XYZ file of C-alpha atoms in Angstrom:
684
model
C 107.952 76.730 74.217
C 104.712 75.068 74.642
C 104.442 71.583 74.032
C 101.821 70.381 71.419
C 100.417 67.991 74.023
C 99.921 71.116 76.427
C 98.239 73.144 73.823
C 95.661 70.477 72.875
C 94.846 70.538 76.517
C 93.878 74.272 76.084
C 91.314 73.753 73.358
C 89.979 70.131 74.052
C 90.741 69.488 77.626
C 87.992 71.469 79.464
C 86.316 68.265 80.664
C 89.616 67.483 82.455
C 89.607 70.048 85.058
C 87.955 69.031 88.436
C 86.935 72.772 89.160
C 86.973 76.239 87.643
C 88.111 79.542 89.424
C 85.508 82.180 88.984
C 86.705 84.420 86.257
C 86.940 88.138 87.019
C 84.984 90.791 84.769
C 86.721 91.047 81.284
C 86.942 87.260 80.668
C 85.421 86.046 77.612
C 85.374 82.648 75.730
C 83.772 84.252 72.509
C 81.403 81.140 72.160
C 78.495 83.199 71.016
C 79.131 86.908 71.807
C 82.018 89.119 72.601
C 81.161 89.760 76.357
C 80.801 93.719 75.968
C 84.245 93.691 74.153
C 83.888 96.266 71.417
C 85.829 97.012 68.314
C 87.435 100.463 67.874
C 85.446 101.981 64.888
C 88.824 103.752 63.741
C 90.161 100.492 62.748
C 89.106 97.114 61.137
C 86.594 95.233 63.053
C 87.455 91.936 65.078
C 84.911 89.219 63.707
C 83.201 86.632 65.691
C 83.254 83.155 64.188
C 80.355 81.285 65.033
C 81.748 77.936 64.038
C 85.264 78.383 65.746
C 84.195 80.206 68.587
C 86.886 82.971 68.336
C 87.391 86.302 67.103
C 89.989 87.449 64.617
C 91.277 90.145 62.383
C 92.191 88.890 59.007
C 94.064 90.522 55.929
C 91.952 92.110 53.334
C 91.754 89.575 50.332
C 91.356 92.427 47.933
C 88.341 93.161 45.694
C 86.451 90.459 44.060
C 84.535 87.486 45.164
C 87.080 86.138 47.292
C 88.725 83.617 45.001
C 92.314 82.689 45.620
C 93.774 84.036 42.406
C 97.234 85.401 41.871
C 95.723 88.772 41.354
C 93.651 88.447 44.573
C 96.655 87.571 46.426
C 98.770 90.396 44.956
C 95.942 92.723 46.156
C 95.924 91.491 49.647
C 96.432 94.204 52.335
C 97.136 94.260 56.142
C 94.431 94.832 58.724
C 94.614 96.248 61.980
C 91.906 95.833 64.789
C 91.591 97.348 68.076
C 89.404 95.408 70.657
C 88.181 97.136 73.901
C 87.166 95.450 76.987
C 84.559 96.898 79.312
C 85.583 99.133 81.814
C 87.202 97.254 84.678
C 87.997 97.770 88.293
C 90.450 95.330 89.942
C 91.600 96.339 93.441
C 93.887 93.298 93.857
C 96.604 91.851 91.816
C 95.227 89.970 88.645
C 96.272 87.753 85.976
C 95.232 87.908 82.425
C 95.520 84.920 80.061
C 95.059 84.990 76.368
C 94.653 81.926 74.229
C 95.562 83.428 70.814
C 97.049 82.595 67.379
C 99.202 84.641 64.809
C 98.967 82.940 61.390
C 101.529 83.760 58.589
C 102.292 87.367 59.765
C 100.978 89.684 62.196
C 101.352 91.088 65.613
C 99.473 91.119 68.804
C 99.746 93.610 71.563
C 98.260 94.114 74.909
C 97.763 97.452 76.399
C 96.261 99.154 79.355
C 94.087 102.170 78.779
C 93.253 104.236 82.021
C 90.338 106.673 82.179
C 91.477 110.173 81.273
C 94.749 109.412 79.732
C 95.540 110.184 75.958
C 97.927 107.060 75.649
C 97.898 103.535 76.500
C 100.379 101.663 78.409
C 102.012 98.368 76.590
C 101.863 95.243 78.700
C 102.940 92.605 76.307
C 103.502 91.954 72.477
C 104.394 89.372 70.042
C 104.943 88.988 66.314
C 105.879 85.160 66.187
C 103.557 83.094 64.056
C 102.397 79.802 65.134
C 100.332 76.723 63.519
C 98.172 76.231 66.831
C 96.908 78.059 69.733
C 99.132 79.386 72.394
C 98.842 80.962 75.701
C 100.323 84.193 77.182
C 99.880 85.455 80.734
C 99.924 89.076 81.712
C 100.240 90.340 85.177
C 97.828 93.179 86.103
C 98.944 94.993 89.014
C 96.433 96.116 91.592
C 95.105 99.867 90.962
C 92.306 102.156 92.130
C 91.728 103.524 88.713
C 89.295 102.054 86.351
C 90.750 101.048 83.222
C 90.261 99.077 79.938
C 92.203 96.205 78.312
C 93.198 97.126 74.797
C 93.895 94.294 72.208
C 95.657 95.384 69.358
C 95.980 93.019 66.512
C 97.494 93.624 63.072
C 97.425 90.967 60.317
C 100.307 91.024 57.788
C 99.774 91.728 53.912
C 100.669 87.938 53.105
C 97.807 85.794 51.992
C 96.262 83.905 54.783
C 97.444 86.214 57.611
C 95.348 86.666 60.615
C 95.215 87.219 64.281
C 92.715 85.294 66.361
C 91.695 85.118 69.985
C 90.055 82.008 71.380
C 89.740 83.045 75.007
C 90.431 86.169 77.402
C 90.529 84.897 81.180
C 90.959 87.364 83.959
C 91.322 85.980 87.463
C 92.662 87.142 90.875
C 96.034 86.443 92.060
C 99.560 86.246 90.404
C 100.274 84.417 87.123
C 103.018 82.354 88.602
C 100.053 80.778 90.775
C 98.621 77.461 89.813
C 96.804 74.359 91.364
C 96.703 72.737 87.958
C 92.945 72.119 88.040
C 92.091 74.322 84.950
C 92.675 73.003 81.429
C 95.049 76.026 80.497
C 97.534 74.883 83.170
C 97.714 78.636 84.054
C 100.200 79.039 80.949
C 102.749 76.597 82.512
C 104.743 74.553 79.971
C 106.899 71.544 79.720
C 110.116 72.173 77.757
C 110.181 69.424 75.667
C 112.807 66.345 76.015
C 112.471 63.286 73.918
C 112.670 60.886 77.020
C 111.629 62.696 80.239
C 108.683 65.209 80.280
C 106.213 66.740 82.701
C 102.726 65.599 82.346
C 99.273 66.191 83.973
C 98.687 63.826 86.776
C 95.774 62.872 89.174
C 94.215 60.025 91.275
C 94.873 57.494 88.517
C 98.460 57.579 89.433
C 98.222 56.424 93.266
C 99.367 52.868 92.067
C 102.544 54.431 90.768
C 103.838 55.454 94.248
C 102.215 59.114 93.798
C 99.378 59.964 96.320
C 96.518 62.163 95.149
C 96.361 65.906 94.738
C 97.910 67.185 98.074
C 94.935 69.592 98.810
C 92.823 68.142 101.918
C 90.287 65.686 101.090
C 90.706 66.050 97.431
C 91.102 62.662 95.693
C 90.026 63.909 92.202
C 92.393 66.805 91.747
C 95.407 67.279 89.495
C 99.135 68.186 89.718
C 102.296 67.933 87.478
C 104.490 65.023 87.508
C 107.693 63.422 85.746
C 108.895 59.942 85.829
C 112.308 58.642 84.955
C 111.138 55.517 83.435
C 112.089 56.580 79.678
C 115.333 58.093 80.854
C 118.066 56.992 78.638
C 121.149 59.010 79.222
C 122.900 60.020 82.297
C 121.322 63.277 83.842
C 118.081 63.400 81.764
C 116.452 66.751 82.549
C 112.810 67.588 82.685
C 111.655 71.314 83.021
C 108.251 72.696 84.066
C 108.383 76.501 83.024
C 105.971 78.965 84.609
C 105.017 82.176 82.246
C 107.232 85.128 82.140
C 106.508 87.704 84.832
C 105.323 90.977 83.314
C 105.513 93.412 86.453
C 108.304 93.573 88.903
C 107.590 91.485 92.030
C 109.140 90.252 95.106
C 107.890 88.076 98.110
C 107.329 84.578 98.934
C 107.122 81.700 96.401
C 105.263 78.486 97.786
C 104.422 74.963 96.466
C 104.057 71.426 97.245
C 106.121 68.732 95.878
C 106.618 64.823 96.500
C 109.295 62.373 95.358
C 109.162 58.643 95.359
C 112.930 58.259 95.360
C 114.910 60.979 96.797
C 118.320 59.640 95.952
C 117.332 58.960 92.146
C 116.768 62.338 91.036
C 117.926 66.027 91.635
C 114.948 68.469 92.158
C 115.734 72.129 91.641
C 113.709 75.528 91.225
C 115.436 78.401 89.431
C 114.477 81.565 87.903
C 115.144 82.106 84.257
C 115.436 85.807 82.515
C 114.770 86.851 79.019
C 118.422 86.150 78.270
C 118.327 82.595 79.275
C 120.366 83.004 82.420
C 119.436 80.782 85.440
C 119.702 81.615 89.080
C 118.992 78.840 91.673
C 116.386 79.547 94.278
C 115.908 76.079 96.077
C 117.176 72.637 95.831
C 115.795 69.545 97.632
C 117.978 67.747 100.177
C 118.910 64.226 99.150
C 116.688 62.903 102.243
C 114.339 65.696 102.731
C 111.024 63.541 102.988
C 109.287 60.375 103.265
C 108.927 58.820 99.839
C 105.328 59.673 98.539
C 104.603 62.289 101.167
C 103.629 65.973 100.126
C 106.295 68.392 101.302
C 105.554 72.253 101.597
C 108.361 74.635 100.399
C 108.644 78.336 100.792
C 111.395 80.237 99.054
C 112.003 84.033 98.659
C 111.584 85.314 95.203
C 113.206 88.828 93.994
C 112.165 89.442 90.425
C 112.642 93.112 89.618
C 112.791 92.351 85.851
C 111.015 89.596 83.848
C 111.583 86.136 84.900
C 110.375 82.605 84.395
C 110.222 80.033 87.237
C 111.700 76.550 86.129
C 111.084 73.485 88.170
C 113.715 71.091 86.909
C 114.320 67.470 87.724
C 117.530 65.610 86.550
C 117.426 61.842 86.613
C 120.618 59.725 86.690
C 118.785 56.401 85.458
C 115.321 54.880 84.383
C 115.165 54.102 88.152
C 115.203 57.758 89.315
C 111.631 57.645 90.435
C 108.856 60.340 90.197
C 108.433 63.918 91.257
C 105.225 65.756 91.424
C 104.377 69.421 91.862
C 101.016 71.208 93.078
C 99.575 74.332 94.413
C 102.261 77.193 93.503
C 101.450 80.299 95.034
C 102.806 83.686 95.616
C 102.614 86.275 98.484
C 103.990 89.915 98.235
C 105.465 89.448 101.692
C 108.704 87.664 102.015
C 108.754 84.223 103.678
C 110.952 85.429 106.447
C 111.149 88.725 108.421
C 114.783 88.611 108.223
C 115.089 88.720 104.434
C 116.620 91.884 103.331
C 114.201 93.911 100.865
C 115.054 94.252 97.331
C 117.838 96.743 96.914
C 116.772 100.119 95.439
C 119.179 100.659 92.655
C 118.282 104.466 92.249
C 120.772 105.022 95.350
C 123.451 104.380 92.814
C 121.787 106.750 90.096
C 122.842 110.349 89.877
C 122.623 113.186 87.328
C 124.506 115.713 89.662
C 121.842 118.420 89.306
C 121.615 118.757 93.101
C 125.194 117.468 94.174
C 127.048 114.025 94.253
C 124.057 112.113 95.324
C 125.518 109.024 97.132
C 128.906 109.217 95.464
C 132.034 110.401 97.231
C 135.639 111.226 96.351
C 138.020 110.355 99.270
C 141.430 111.856 99.139
C 142.288 111.817 95.333
C 142.231 114.728 93.030
C 138.649 115.905 92.953
C 136.144 115.642 90.199
C 134.738 119.206 89.885
C 130.913 119.806 89.643
C 130.301 122.382 86.553
C 127.553 123.963 84.917
C 127.929 125.181 81.042
C 125.391 127.362 79.762
C 124.148 126.731 76.221
C 126.856 128.066 73.726
C 128.476 127.698 70.304
C 131.702 126.536 71.631
C 131.372 123.788 74.222
C 128.599 121.108 75.130
C 126.855 121.434 78.444
C 125.753 118.498 80.251
C 123.892 115.390 79.098
C 120.788 115.647 81.302
C 119.356 118.889 79.915
C 122.347 120.676 78.148
C 122.169 123.477 80.779
C 122.541 121.452 83.915
C 125.664 120.184 85.966
C 128.059 117.406 85.189
C 131.510 116.309 86.727
C 134.745 117.075 85.128
C 138.065 115.389 86.164
C 141.380 117.135 86.074
C 139.998 120.746 85.232
C 142.711 122.387 87.290
C 146.038 121.217 87.271
C 149.217 121.905 89.186
C 152.722 121.837 88.454
C 153.047 118.166 89.654
C 152.156 115.429 87.492
C 150.285 112.014 87.993
C 146.841 113.027 89.020
C 144.195 110.330 89.653
C 140.719 111.214 90.354
C 138.393 108.576 92.123
C 134.624 108.719 92.377
C 133.208 106.106 94.851
C 129.774 104.746 94.705
C 127.443 103.561 97.488
C 127.667 100.289 98.782
C 126.080 97.389 96.994
C 124.736 94.051 98.528
C 126.274 90.727 97.956
C 125.205 88.160 95.144
C 123.379 90.616 93.148
C 123.424 91.416 89.353
C 123.584 95.108 88.240
C 123.680 97.014 85.099
C 125.584 100.336 85.376
C 125.034 102.928 82.775
C 126.583 106.301 82.379
C 127.634 109.277 80.014
C 131.113 110.212 79.462
C 132.909 112.918 77.267
C 136.449 113.363 76.459
C 137.584 116.893 76.859
C 141.349 116.784 77.537
C 144.438 117.846 75.283
C 145.118 114.293 74.538
C 143.098 110.955 74.711
C 144.890 108.505 76.455
C 143.689 105.011 77.225
C 143.521 105.841 81.101
C 141.059 108.741 80.422
C 138.157 106.647 82.188
C 137.976 103.318 83.725
C 135.420 101.651 86.170
C 136.418 99.102 88.938
C 134.500 97.167 91.185
C 135.883 97.531 94.654
C 135.201 94.366 96.993
C 136.978 95.015 100.351
C 140.552 95.767 99.491
C 140.509 94.125 96.046
C 139.686 96.152 92.943
C 138.669 94.596 89.579
C 138.571 96.577 86.236
C 135.226 95.943 84.721
C 135.014 98.718 81.896
C 137.582 100.985 80.185
C 136.939 103.716 77.882
C 137.599 102.727 74.285
C 135.723 105.433 72.155
C 138.134 108.222 71.032
C 135.525 110.805 69.824
C 135.845 114.129 71.542
C 133.293 116.609 72.691
C 130.117 114.451 72.454
C 128.403 112.466 75.163
C 128.816 108.707 74.588
C 126.939 106.084 76.805
C 129.125 103.421 78.619
C 127.364 100.449 80.089
C 128.758 97.363 81.845
C 126.870 94.339 83.439
C 128.441 92.759 86.830
C 127.675 90.691 89.743
C 128.901 91.263 93.262
C 130.027 88.338 95.166
C 130.529 90.405 98.427
C 129.562 93.937 99.501
C 130.966 96.262 96.802
C 131.203 99.733 95.303
C 131.576 100.991 91.870
C 134.703 103.223 91.579
C 134.987 105.766 88.221
C 138.988 106.400 88.064
C 140.563 108.833 85.533
C 144.302 109.177 85.345
C 146.178 112.426 84.252
C 149.820 111.748 83.505
C 150.867 115.318 83.213
C 149.481 118.648 81.871
C 150.155 117.829 78.216
C 149.086 114.183 78.446
C 146.033 114.445 80.166
C 142.803 112.303 79.581
C 140.443 114.997 80.990
C 136.928 113.440 80.925
C 133.579 114.743 81.924
C 130.896 112.433 83.621
C 126.886 112.624 83.972
C 123.913 110.698 84.259
C 124.868 107.429 86.236
C 122.225 105.033 86.407
C 122.174 101.728 88.294
C 119.693 98.873 87.644
C 119.119 95.269 88.516
C 119.849 92.644 85.979
C 122.071 92.585 82.947
C 122.109 95.522 80.654
C 120.644 93.408 77.861
C 117.551 93.031 79.703
C 116.757 96.563 78.988
C 117.003 96.231 75.255
C 113.816 95.402 73.536
C 111.537 96.732 75.991
C 108.144 97.878 75.006
C 107.971 101.784 74.190
C 104.961 103.975 75.082
C 102.930 105.679 72.239
C 104.739 108.862 70.695
C 107.980 107.555 72.459
C 110.875 107.301 70.064
C 114.699 107.416 70.115
C 115.042 106.613 66.322
C 117.321 103.679 66.876
C 115.028 101.186 65.089
C 113.140 103.571 62.924
C 110.504 106.119 62.911
C 108.466 104.458 65.710
C 105.005 105.303 63.883
C 106.122 109.070 63.345
C 105.317 110.026 59.624
C 106.298 112.501 57.279
C 103.742 115.227 56.276
C 104.035 114.988 52.436
C 100.950 117.236 51.829
C 101.919 120.667 53.226
C 105.569 120.938 53.532
C 108.645 120.835 51.249
C 111.132 118.276 52.614
C 111.405 115.163 54.641
C 113.193 114.539 58.020
C 116.222 112.288 57.608
C 117.157 109.766 59.974
C 120.929 109.839 60.442
C 123.995 108.748 62.591
C 127.212 110.538 63.150
C 127.572 114.375 61.946
C 125.291 115.749 59.144
C 127.020 116.389 55.682
C 127.482 120.217 56.066
C 130.343 121.461 58.323
C 129.657 123.845 61.388
C 126.035 122.824 61.590
C 124.080 119.973 62.969
C 124.970 117.427 65.741
C 127.976 115.197 65.725
C 126.103 112.303 67.374
C 122.657 111.293 68.552
C 121.442 112.308 72.323
C 120.575 108.696 73.184
C 124.037 106.972 73.033
C 126.271 109.479 71.314
C 126.667 106.683 68.483
C 123.012 106.285 67.534
C 120.333 107.621 65.292
C 118.379 111.061 65.305
C 116.328 112.817 62.901
C 117.108 116.093 61.169
C 116.136 118.702 58.600
C 119.223 118.658 56.010
C 119.225 122.382 54.997
C 121.574 122.175 52.051
C 119.170 121.173 49.375
C 116.401 123.551 50.657
C 115.774 127.378 49.912
C 115.307 129.752 52.835
C 111.803 129.350 54.490
C 111.154 125.601 53.224
C 110.112 123.451 56.042
C 109.666 119.799 57.041
C 106.989 118.378 59.241
C 107.046 115.379 61.328
C 103.790 113.892 62.675
C 103.332 111.711 65.726
C 100.940 108.638 65.868
C 97.274 109.726 66.509
C 96.609 110.290 70.339
C 93.538 110.257 72.325
C 92.136 113.317 74.104
C 92.624 113.672 77.867
C 91.029 115.527 80.574
C 94.191 116.365 82.334
C 97.764 117.686 81.276
C 100.187 115.932 79.195
C 104.069 116.513 79.287
C 105.837 116.456 76.007
C 109.550 116.025 76.325
C 112.347 115.914 73.543
C 115.780 116.989 72.768
C 116.540 119.341 69.995
C 119.658 120.666 68.270
C 120.020 123.962 66.654
C 123.679 124.895 65.838
C 124.874 126.860 62.706
C 125.032 130.429 61.959
C 122.156 130.375 59.464
C 119.754 128.433 61.682
C 116.149 128.851 61.274
C 113.266 127.769 63.201
C 111.858 124.665 65.193
C 108.195 124.661 66.358
C 105.964 122.169 67.905
C 102.178 122.176 67.237
C 99.080 120.260 68.377
C 96.806 119.298 65.250
C 93.388 118.333 66.467
C 91.926 117.384 63.278
C 92.843 120.530 61.400
C 92.619 122.899 64.264
C 96.370 123.599 64.702
C 97.833 125.463 67.615
C 101.273 126.235 68.439
C 102.888 124.863 71.622
C 106.483 126.027 71.407
C 108.914 127.809 69.132
C 112.782 128.375 69.151
C 114.489 130.504 66.380
C 118.310 130.751 65.584
C 121.506 129.252 66.895
C 121.153 127.923 70.289
C 124.020 125.488 71.299
C 126.432 123.087 69.807
C 124.980 120.439 72.082
C 121.653 118.968 72.676
C 119.199 120.884 74.797
C 116.014 119.462 76.523
C 112.670 121.086 76.091
C 109.440 119.985 78.019
C 106.115 121.141 76.837
C 102.807 121.023 78.959
C 99.561 120.754 77.025
C 96.025 119.616 77.152
C 93.911 118.368 74.569
C 90.342 116.741 75.132
C 90.385 115.609 71.472
C 92.092 112.941 69.258
C 95.358 114.934 68.031
C 98.712 114.590 66.643
C 101.921 116.391 67.857
C 103.725 117.960 64.821
C 107.594 118.961 64.724
C 108.125 121.504 62.100
C 111.955 122.500 61.203
C 112.119 125.582 58.873
C 115.506 126.364 57.025
C 117.205 129.381 57.778
C 119.255 131.911 55.873
C 121.982 129.730 54.817
C 123.091 125.934 54.361
C 124.270 126.178 58.259
C 120.810 125.316 59.061
C 120.666 121.927 60.177
C 118.007 121.210 62.874
C 117.834 117.675 64.675
C 115.523 116.062 67.318
C 115.723 112.972 69.328
C 114.552 111.263 72.403
C 110.841 111.980 72.319
C 108.688 110.992 75.299
C 105.128 111.733 76.223
C 104.194 111.464 79.935
C 100.797 111.848 81.663
C 100.502 114.669 84.091
C 102.088 118.015 84.356
C 105.670 118.705 83.476
C 108.083 119.419 86.616
C 108.887 122.904 87.177
C 112.690 122.414 86.123
C 111.816 120.594 82.789
C 111.284 123.456 80.440
C 114.643 125.142 79.540
C 114.674 128.353 77.373
C 117.971 129.740 77.940
C 119.605 131.748 75.057
C 122.745 132.638 76.428
C 125.888 132.096 74.369
C 128.037 132.191 77.440
C 131.048 129.778 77.934
C 131.008 130.328 81.626
C 131.649 127.291 84.093
C 129.324 127.794 87.169
């Protein structure tokens, strides 16, 4: 969290800076105009406050003269404004910094709008209110495509709610980089401690054993420093924290530092992820330099997920001396040519559509790769509903004691991973040994996950985080005691990512993307021209022999469905996406649908272009007892909505469900659209 002292520097400390880097196009201080930023006319306007030199979106105080009466407060309503930058072309990595404030309640989102695409890519978001100005930093990776920065601010309905922008600053380079000459300190912040803290330093500290800014011939520059004079307890710690990275990056982190007393303090540099987990990058040696001399440091940084860089100094007493840091920079090339590149986790991922990928089986009882056509008796695979998956113990002989082992590719040492996969219990009985996951390091195997969910016949997501201490392999193990006591299990969609699994939760979703785990994601019911609503539900639907038994996302989460039992044949429900801009190129709409039941009606997808409605896709009748994937390619050069319409069939066994909607730019791949209607139960 930013310390109030540093926040005040943002607003009042411009005179402190010894020099200012030239801002890139798209920067604006809003002192007297909006620098070609414009408000989207479809939303509330951002207002320029001439006295305060900022722009804001404020809650509507309701009708009347603006008096703060109880009636006015009761009639206040939320307001949403979208601010668009001029068209930008940045061919090198850049950093966007916002000085902003969310008062009382509201939200602020930063998105990237590429020319010709119908949806914006989310970069950063906050809903946290504050009583003062804050700084946020957003990495803009280099691109050859022109784009606009989209600032989407929404004030809450509570009285006094507003979202304000004091400054937008775009500059070349990475957001981690800083020479501390600018008043905003590049978004670096001091993690407050009652006794020891980082402060802005300069030439006035020369008499305190700290030499001036290390830059050549610069005797008026600034740096960050911390001293031990107020340290009270043993191991007093001061932390200087960088902005959180918002894009994957790997390369060489460089900085300069100096210490006045090498033995009186411990100086270290860490990364800290969104979960608060630390990983040490570098530590100063006890006698690494002459006191007062600036020392250059280079250290490799691998950040495939969002991290902060933390400069930490621990003092053992008030005589621990001083530490200063300056000129933090980053290069996309590693410091040493011998550094191994960041491991590609996709090497450990597999959907088994084209084989076993990098997985092997050794000499154990084999996992069989199978394909089940959509049918009303058995689920197909998890990927598409009609693709391939692995099945253990599908062919048993007279002897007992079968063990099926699936061994993954080699993983590097000292790396944190998240393993996700889907399994489905399909045996005669559900033993505790149906599926386990081991981490094999040399000759040692450590169990890191075991199957606990007992539900049969649905795909359930499993996940586990682990860290390798030596070269390792992931091993999936299924044990079958006998023909009548066999935990036969299916396996599909293995994915491997860097970092803990919790880092994948709470990520920003694209427009029209929804798994319904936290709500409807901006999708809305059509209450004017249909007969019912889509219901959000988890688990099976109320009517037997129709509807899904679990969602597609995890097997235990939420989906939306048409509940047929209270409706008459032919009645329908429509679900509308958020409004989408037109695009010159094709778009691909991907979703999963479930149509199981002897009386199943019809599911159709439409594009509504301001009242001009055209049908993209339709499926009618019972299709499968499992989830099927559909991918629809379409093009619309006007503002539009996607409409899902489910129609009740001839009987109450007509529940229809959808889940995991995603919209992608560009054409659908050739294998995406599955329109198979066979009711076979063949294994291929």
